[in-house]
Short mmCIF file of C-alpha atoms in Angstrom, two decimals:
data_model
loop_
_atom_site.label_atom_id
_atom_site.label_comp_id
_atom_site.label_asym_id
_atom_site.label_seq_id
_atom_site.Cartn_x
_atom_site.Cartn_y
_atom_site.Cartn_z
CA UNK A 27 -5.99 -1.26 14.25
CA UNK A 28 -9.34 -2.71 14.91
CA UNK A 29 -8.50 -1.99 18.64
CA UNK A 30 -6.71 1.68 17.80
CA UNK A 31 -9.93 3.89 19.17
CA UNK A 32 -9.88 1.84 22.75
CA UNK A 33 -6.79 1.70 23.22
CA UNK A 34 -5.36 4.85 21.83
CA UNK A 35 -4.21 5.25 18.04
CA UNK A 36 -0.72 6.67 19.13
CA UNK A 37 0.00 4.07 21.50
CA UNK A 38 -0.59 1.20 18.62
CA UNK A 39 1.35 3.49 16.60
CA UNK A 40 4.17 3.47 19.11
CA UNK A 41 3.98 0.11 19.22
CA UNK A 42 4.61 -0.96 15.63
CA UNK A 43 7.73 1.54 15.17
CA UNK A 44 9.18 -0.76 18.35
CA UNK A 45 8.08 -3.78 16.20
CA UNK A 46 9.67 -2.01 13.16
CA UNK A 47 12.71 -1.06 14.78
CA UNK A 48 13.46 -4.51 16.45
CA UNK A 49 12.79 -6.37 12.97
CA UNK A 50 15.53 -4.56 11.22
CA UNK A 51 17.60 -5.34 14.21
CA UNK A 52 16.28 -9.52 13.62
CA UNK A 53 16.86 -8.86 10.25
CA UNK A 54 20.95 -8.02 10.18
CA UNK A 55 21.69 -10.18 12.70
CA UNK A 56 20.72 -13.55 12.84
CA UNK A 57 20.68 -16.54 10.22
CA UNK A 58 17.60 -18.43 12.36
CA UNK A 59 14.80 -18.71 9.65
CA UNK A 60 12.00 -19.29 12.14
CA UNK A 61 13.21 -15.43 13.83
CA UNK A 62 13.64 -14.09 10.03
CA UNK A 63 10.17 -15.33 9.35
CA UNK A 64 8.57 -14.06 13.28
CA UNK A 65 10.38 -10.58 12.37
CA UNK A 66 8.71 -10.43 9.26
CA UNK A 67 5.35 -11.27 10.17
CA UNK A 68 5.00 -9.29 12.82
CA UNK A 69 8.04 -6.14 12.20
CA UNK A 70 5.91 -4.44 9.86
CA UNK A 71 8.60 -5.19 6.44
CA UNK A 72 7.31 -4.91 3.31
CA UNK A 73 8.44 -7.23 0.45
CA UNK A 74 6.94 -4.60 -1.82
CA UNK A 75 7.86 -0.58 -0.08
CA UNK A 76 3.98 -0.48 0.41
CA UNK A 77 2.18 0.10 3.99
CA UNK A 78 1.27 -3.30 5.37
CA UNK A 79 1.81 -2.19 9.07
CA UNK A 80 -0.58 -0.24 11.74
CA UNK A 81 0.29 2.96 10.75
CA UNK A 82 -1.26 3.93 7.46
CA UNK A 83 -4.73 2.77 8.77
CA UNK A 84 -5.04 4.72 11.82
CA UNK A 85 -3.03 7.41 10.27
CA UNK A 86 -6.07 7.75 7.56
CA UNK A 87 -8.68 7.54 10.38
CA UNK A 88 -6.62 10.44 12.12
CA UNK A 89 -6.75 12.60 9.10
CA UNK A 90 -10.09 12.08 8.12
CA UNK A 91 -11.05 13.28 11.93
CA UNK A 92 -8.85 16.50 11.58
CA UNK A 93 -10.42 17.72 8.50
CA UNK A 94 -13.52 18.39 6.67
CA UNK A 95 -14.83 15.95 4.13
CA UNK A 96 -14.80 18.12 1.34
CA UNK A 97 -10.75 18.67 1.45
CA UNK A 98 -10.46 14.62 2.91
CA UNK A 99 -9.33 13.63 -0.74
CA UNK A 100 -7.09 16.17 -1.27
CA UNK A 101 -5.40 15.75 2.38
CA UNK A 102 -5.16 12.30 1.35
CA UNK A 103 -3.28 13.01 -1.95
CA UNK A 104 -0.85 15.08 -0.33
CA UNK A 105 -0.70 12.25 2.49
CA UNK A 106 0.14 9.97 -0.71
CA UNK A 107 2.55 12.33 -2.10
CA UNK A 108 4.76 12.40 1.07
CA UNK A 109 4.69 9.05 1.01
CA UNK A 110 5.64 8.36 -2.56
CA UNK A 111 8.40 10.87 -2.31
CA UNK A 112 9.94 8.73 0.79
CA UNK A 113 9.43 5.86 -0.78
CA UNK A 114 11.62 6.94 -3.72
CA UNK A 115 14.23 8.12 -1.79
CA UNK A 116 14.19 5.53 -0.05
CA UNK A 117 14.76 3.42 -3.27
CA UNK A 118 17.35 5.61 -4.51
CA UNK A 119 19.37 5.79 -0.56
CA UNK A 120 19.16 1.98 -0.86
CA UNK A 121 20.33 1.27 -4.14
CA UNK A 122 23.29 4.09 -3.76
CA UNK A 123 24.00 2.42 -0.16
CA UNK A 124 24.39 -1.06 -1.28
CA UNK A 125 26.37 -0.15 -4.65
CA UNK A 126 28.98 2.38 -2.65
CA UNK A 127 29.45 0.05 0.47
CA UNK A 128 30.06 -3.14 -1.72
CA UNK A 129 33.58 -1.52 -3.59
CA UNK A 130 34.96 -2.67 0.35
CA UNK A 131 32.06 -4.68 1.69
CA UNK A 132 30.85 -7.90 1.03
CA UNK A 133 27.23 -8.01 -0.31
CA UNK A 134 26.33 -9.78 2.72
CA UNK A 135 27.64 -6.83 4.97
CA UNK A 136 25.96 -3.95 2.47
CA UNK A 137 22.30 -5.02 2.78
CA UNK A 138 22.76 -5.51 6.61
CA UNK A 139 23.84 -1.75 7.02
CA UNK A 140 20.29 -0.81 5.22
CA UNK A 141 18.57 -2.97 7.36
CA UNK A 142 20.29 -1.57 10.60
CA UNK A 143 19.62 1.90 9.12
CA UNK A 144 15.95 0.68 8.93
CA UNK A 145 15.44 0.05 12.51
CA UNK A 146 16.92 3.61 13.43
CA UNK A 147 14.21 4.71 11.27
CA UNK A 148 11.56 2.63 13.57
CA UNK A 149 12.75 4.48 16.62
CA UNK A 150 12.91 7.83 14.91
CA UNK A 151 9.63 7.03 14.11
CA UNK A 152 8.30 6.14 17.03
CA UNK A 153 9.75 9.72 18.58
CA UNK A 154 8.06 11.18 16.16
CA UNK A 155 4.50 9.43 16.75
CA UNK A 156 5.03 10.56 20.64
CA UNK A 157 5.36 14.09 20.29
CA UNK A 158 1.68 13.92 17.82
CA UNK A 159 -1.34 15.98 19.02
CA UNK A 160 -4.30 14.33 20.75
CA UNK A 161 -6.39 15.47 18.60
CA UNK A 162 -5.57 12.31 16.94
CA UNK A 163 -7.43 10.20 19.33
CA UNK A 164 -11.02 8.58 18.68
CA UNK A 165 -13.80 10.85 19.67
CA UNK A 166 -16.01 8.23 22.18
CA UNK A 167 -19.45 7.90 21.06
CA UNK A 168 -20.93 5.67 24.14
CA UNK A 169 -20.31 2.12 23.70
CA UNK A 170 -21.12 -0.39 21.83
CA UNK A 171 -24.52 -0.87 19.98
CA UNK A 172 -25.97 -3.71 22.81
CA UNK A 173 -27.64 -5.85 19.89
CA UNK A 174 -26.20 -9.67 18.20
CA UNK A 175 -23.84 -7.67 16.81
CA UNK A 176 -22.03 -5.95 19.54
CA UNK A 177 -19.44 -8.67 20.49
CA UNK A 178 -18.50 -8.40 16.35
CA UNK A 179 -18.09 -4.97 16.83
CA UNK A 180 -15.60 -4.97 19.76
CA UNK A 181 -13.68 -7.98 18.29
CA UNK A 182 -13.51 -6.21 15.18
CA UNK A 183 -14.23 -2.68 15.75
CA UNK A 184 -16.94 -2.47 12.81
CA UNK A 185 -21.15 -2.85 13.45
CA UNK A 186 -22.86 -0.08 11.10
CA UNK A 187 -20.69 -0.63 8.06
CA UNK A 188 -19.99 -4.47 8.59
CA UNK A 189 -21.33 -5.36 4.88
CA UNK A 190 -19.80 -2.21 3.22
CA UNK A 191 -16.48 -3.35 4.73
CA UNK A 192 -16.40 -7.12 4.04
CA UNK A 193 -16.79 -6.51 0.10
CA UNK A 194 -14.29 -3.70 -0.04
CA UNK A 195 -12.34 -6.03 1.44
CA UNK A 196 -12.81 -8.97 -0.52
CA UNK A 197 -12.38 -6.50 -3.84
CA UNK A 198 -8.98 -5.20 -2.47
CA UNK A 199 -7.58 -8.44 -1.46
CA UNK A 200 -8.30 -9.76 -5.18
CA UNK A 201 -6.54 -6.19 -6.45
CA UNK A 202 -3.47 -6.57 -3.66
CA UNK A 203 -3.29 -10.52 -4.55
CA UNK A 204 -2.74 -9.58 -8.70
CA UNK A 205 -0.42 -7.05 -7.64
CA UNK A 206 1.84 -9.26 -5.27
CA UNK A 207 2.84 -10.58 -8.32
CA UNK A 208 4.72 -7.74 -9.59
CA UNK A 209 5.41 -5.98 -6.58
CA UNK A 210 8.18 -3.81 -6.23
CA UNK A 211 10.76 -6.66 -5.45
CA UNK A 212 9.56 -8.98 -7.84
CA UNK A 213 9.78 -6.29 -10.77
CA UNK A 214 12.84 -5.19 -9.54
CA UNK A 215 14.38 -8.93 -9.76
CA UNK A 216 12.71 -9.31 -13.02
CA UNK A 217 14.67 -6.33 -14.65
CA UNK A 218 17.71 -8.03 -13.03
CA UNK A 219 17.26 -11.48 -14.88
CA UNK A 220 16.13 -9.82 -17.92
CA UNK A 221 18.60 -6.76 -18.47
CA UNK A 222 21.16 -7.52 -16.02
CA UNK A 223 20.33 -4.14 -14.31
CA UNK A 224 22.63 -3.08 -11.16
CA UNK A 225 21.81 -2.27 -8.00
CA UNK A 226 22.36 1.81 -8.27
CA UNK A 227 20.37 1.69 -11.58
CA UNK A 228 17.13 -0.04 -9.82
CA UNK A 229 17.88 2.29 -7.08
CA UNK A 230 17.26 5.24 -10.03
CA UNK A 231 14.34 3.57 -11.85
CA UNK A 232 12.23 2.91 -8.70
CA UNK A 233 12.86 6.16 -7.89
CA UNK A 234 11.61 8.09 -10.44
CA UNK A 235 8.42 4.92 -10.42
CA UNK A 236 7.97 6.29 -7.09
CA UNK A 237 8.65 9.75 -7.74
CA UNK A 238 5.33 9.65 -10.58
CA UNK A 239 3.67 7.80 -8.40
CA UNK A 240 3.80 10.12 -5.64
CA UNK A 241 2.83 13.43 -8.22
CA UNK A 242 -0.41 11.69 -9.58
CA UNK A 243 -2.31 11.27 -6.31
CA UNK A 244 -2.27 15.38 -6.81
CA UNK A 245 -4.58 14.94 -10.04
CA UNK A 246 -6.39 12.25 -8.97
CA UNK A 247 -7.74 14.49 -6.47
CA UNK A 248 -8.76 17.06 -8.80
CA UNK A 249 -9.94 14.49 -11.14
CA UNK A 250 -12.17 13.22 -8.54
CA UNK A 251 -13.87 16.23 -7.83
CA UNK A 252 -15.01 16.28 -11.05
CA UNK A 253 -16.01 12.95 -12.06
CA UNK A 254 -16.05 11.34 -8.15
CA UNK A 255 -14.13 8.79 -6.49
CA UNK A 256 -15.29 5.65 -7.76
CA UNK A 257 -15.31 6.91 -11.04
CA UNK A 258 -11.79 8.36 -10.71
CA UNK A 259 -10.42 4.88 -9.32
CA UNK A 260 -11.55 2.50 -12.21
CA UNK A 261 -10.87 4.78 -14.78
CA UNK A 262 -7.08 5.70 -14.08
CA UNK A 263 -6.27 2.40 -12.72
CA UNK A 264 -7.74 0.29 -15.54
CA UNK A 265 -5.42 1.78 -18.27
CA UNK A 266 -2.61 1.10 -15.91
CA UNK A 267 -3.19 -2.14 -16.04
CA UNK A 268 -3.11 -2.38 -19.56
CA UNK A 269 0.19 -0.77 -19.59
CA UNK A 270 1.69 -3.38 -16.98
CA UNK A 271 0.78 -6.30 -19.54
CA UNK A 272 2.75 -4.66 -21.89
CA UNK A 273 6.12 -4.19 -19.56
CA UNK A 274 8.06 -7.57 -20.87
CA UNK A 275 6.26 -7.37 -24.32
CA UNK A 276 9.08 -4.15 -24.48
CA UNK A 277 12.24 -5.48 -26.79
CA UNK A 278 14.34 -3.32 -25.00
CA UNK A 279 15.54 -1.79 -21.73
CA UNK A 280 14.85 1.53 -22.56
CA UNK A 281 10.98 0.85 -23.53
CA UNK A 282 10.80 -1.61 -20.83
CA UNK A 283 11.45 0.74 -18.08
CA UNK A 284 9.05 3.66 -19.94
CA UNK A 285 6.08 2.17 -19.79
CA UNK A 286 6.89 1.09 -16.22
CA UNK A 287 7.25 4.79 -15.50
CA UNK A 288 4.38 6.01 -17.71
CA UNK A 289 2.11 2.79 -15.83
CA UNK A 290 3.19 4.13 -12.12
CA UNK A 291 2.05 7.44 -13.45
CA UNK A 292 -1.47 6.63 -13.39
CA UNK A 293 -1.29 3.73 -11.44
CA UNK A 294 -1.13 4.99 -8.05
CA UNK A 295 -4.10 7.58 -8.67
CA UNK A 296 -6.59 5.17 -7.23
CA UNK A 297 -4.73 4.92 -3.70
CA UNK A 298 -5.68 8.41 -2.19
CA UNK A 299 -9.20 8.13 -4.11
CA UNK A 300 -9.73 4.61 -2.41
CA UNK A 301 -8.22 5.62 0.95
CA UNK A 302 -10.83 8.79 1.04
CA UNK A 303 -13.78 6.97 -0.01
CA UNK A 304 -12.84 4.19 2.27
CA UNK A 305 -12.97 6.56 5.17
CA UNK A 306 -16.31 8.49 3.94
CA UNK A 307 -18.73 5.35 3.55
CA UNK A 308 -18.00 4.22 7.54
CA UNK A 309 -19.13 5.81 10.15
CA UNK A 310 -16.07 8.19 11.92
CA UNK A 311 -15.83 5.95 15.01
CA UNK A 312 -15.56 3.39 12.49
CA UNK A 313 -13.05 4.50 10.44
CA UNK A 314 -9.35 3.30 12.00
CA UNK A 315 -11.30 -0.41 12.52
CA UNK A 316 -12.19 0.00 8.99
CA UNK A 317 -9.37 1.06 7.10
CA UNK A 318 -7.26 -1.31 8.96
CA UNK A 319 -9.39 -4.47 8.06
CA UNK A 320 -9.51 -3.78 4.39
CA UNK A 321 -5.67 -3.15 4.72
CA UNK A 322 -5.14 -6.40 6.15
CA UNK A 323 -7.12 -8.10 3.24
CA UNK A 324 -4.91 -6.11 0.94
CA UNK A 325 -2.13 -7.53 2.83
CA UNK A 326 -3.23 -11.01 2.80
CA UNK A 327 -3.69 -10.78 -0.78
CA UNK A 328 -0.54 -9.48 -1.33
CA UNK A 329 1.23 -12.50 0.57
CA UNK A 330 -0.47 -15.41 -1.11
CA UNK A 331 0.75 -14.09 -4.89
CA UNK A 332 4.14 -14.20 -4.45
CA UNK A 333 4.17 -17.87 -3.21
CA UNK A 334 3.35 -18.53 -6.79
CA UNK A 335 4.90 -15.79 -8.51
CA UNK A 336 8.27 -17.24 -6.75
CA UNK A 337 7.68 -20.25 -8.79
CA UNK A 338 6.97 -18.60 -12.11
CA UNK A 339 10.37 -16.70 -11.70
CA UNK A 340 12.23 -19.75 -10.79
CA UNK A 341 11.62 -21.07 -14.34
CA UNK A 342 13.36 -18.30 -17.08
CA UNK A 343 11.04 -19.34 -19.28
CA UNK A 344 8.11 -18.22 -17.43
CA UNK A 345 9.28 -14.41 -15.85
CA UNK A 346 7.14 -12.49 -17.81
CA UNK A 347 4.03 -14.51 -16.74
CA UNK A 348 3.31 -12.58 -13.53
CA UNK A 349 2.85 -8.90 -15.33
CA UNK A 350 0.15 -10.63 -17.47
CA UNK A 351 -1.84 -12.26 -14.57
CA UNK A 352 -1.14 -9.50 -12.45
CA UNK A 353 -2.70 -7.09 -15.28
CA UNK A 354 -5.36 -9.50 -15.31
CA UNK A 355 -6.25 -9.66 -11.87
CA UNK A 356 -6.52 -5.94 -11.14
CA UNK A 357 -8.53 -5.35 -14.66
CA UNK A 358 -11.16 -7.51 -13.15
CA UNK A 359 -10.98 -6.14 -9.89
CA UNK A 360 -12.04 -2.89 -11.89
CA UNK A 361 -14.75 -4.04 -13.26
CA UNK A 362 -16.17 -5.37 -10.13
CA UNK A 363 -15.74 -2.67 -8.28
CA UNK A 364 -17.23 -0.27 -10.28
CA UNK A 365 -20.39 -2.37 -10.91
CA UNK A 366 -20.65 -3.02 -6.57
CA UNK A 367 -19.99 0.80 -5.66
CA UNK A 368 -20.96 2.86 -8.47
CA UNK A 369 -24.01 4.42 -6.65
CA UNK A 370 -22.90 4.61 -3.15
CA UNK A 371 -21.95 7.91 -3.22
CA UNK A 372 -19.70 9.62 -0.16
CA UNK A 373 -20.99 12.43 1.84
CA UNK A 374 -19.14 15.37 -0.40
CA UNK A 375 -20.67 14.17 -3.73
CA UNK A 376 -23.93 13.73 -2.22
CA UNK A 377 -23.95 17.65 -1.16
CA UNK A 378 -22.65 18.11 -4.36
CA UNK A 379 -25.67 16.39 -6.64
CA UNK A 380 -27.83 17.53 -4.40
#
């Protein structure tokens, strides 16, 4: 990504659906740890259903190009929405998939046909990426800056907004890292050890999770034209937190899987707020470099946690611990967020004050 506007963003796109594609294809057929481990470094899978390839990052830079700043946030929503909504069919197709094909399958043979089906989607993807307007590609704006910095910024695509960057990143890795403890996987496994929940019914639960998810980012747009982005970040995804603490305090299925719901609900309202104000405190020729280095330190985050939240669910006495230090985490990244960004305001609320 940090190479997207020299190269060309739809040719890096391109690129990681043929990464995509050929991990699913690692993925159902071969036992070789070292290639399972290659394939999932590099193919783009998510333990979690979140973005941790190329695409969202130069996908945001792309959008923010196309449009004017004061509709960026609500683009982005929408954006969030479509990808909520595949994510929780995705959930639901997998769960279905898996239950239907093991009445005559073996296990074994059911979760390789989703992963085969998940490398059709890479190429269909990458089809799709092809046919995409240039008007996606970075505007040039005449080199690099020819100061100490320049060599930073070709390495890394960033010079103007080097500091901005470097602390969101450090804040989202600490917000991705508490929430690698709970992701998707993880919460679905822990409703599995704690309920005994099947396949079909995950499938249905983290599809309606994503299903909330996906309808929020529409009023966290509207919420941040009134109160701003920072503003609307903290103070929908603080609560949230509070809610995922109280997940395994729940006596029962049934409440358990409620406040997950009513958590996703508000949870996901800071992505589209983040994403937007991400992409209006750099610089436009900045903006693919940008988004994709604080998506890689939300990615890095997100892969340390579960090496310890893999132990804390290999002892049953100990599988509630990662909702509480995952709640934890994320409250603090709140707080420090707020009290770093508060008054750097993006261009739209600027024109607005003033």
């Amino acid at each position: 990504t940090t190479q997207a506007d020299r190269i060309g963003r739809r040719r890096i796109l391109i690129a990681g659906a043929v990464l995509m594609a050929a991990a699913g294809i690692v993925f159902a057929f071969t036992r070789d740890l070292w290639l399972l481990v290659l394939a999932g470094t590099i193919g783009v899978i998510s333990p979690g259903g979140k973005e941790v390839g190329p695409f969202l990052p130069i996908e945001q830079a792309a959008l923010s190009q196309v449009v004017p700043d004061r509709a960026r946030t609500d683009v982005f929503a929408w954006y969030t929405l479509a990808g909520s909504l595949a994510a929780a069919f995705g959930a639901l197709a997998a769960g279905v998939m898996t239950e239907t094909l093991q009445r005559t399958w073996t296990p074994v043979a059911s979760y390789r046909a989703v992963v085969v089906a998940y490398a059709c989607i890479g190429v269909a993807l990458g089809l799709i990426v092809r046919g995409a307007s240039a008007a996606v590609e970075a505007r040039q704006s005449g080199g690099d800056a020819r100061n100490g910095r320049a060599l930073f910024a070709r390495l890394f695509g960033v010079h103007h907004s080097q500091r901005v960057v470097l602390h969101l990143s450090a804040l989202f890795a600490l917000d991705a890292f508490g929430g690698g403890f709970v992701v998707q996987t993880f919460a679905a496994y822990w409703f599995y050890l704690r309920y005994g929940v099947e396949p079909a019914t995950l499938g249905t639960l983290f599809f309606a999770v994503n299903l909330v998810a996906g309808v929020s980012a529409l009023a966290a747009a509207r919420l941040a034209r009134r109160i701003g982005l920072v503003n609307t970040m903290v103070a929908t995804h603080l609560p949230s937190n509070i809610l995922l603490i109280l997940v395994p305090l729940m006596p029962n299925l049934p409440l358990a899987a409620c406040i997950l719901v009513i958590r996703f609900s508000i949870s996901q309202m800071d992505v589209p707020t983040r994403q937007s104000y991400t992409m209006a405190v750099v610089p436009p020729e900045e903006r693919a470099a940008a988004s994709g280095i604080t998506g890689v330190a939300r990615t890095t985050g997100a892969a340390l946690s579960p090496i310890f939240a893999g132990l804390l669910f290999s002892h049953p006495g100990l599988i509630d611990v990662p909702f509480y230090v995952a709640g934890g985490l994320k409250i603090l990244y709140d707080l420090l967020l707020f009290r770093a960004f508060r008054s750097l305001k993006p261009p739209e609320e600027v024109t607005r004050i003033g």
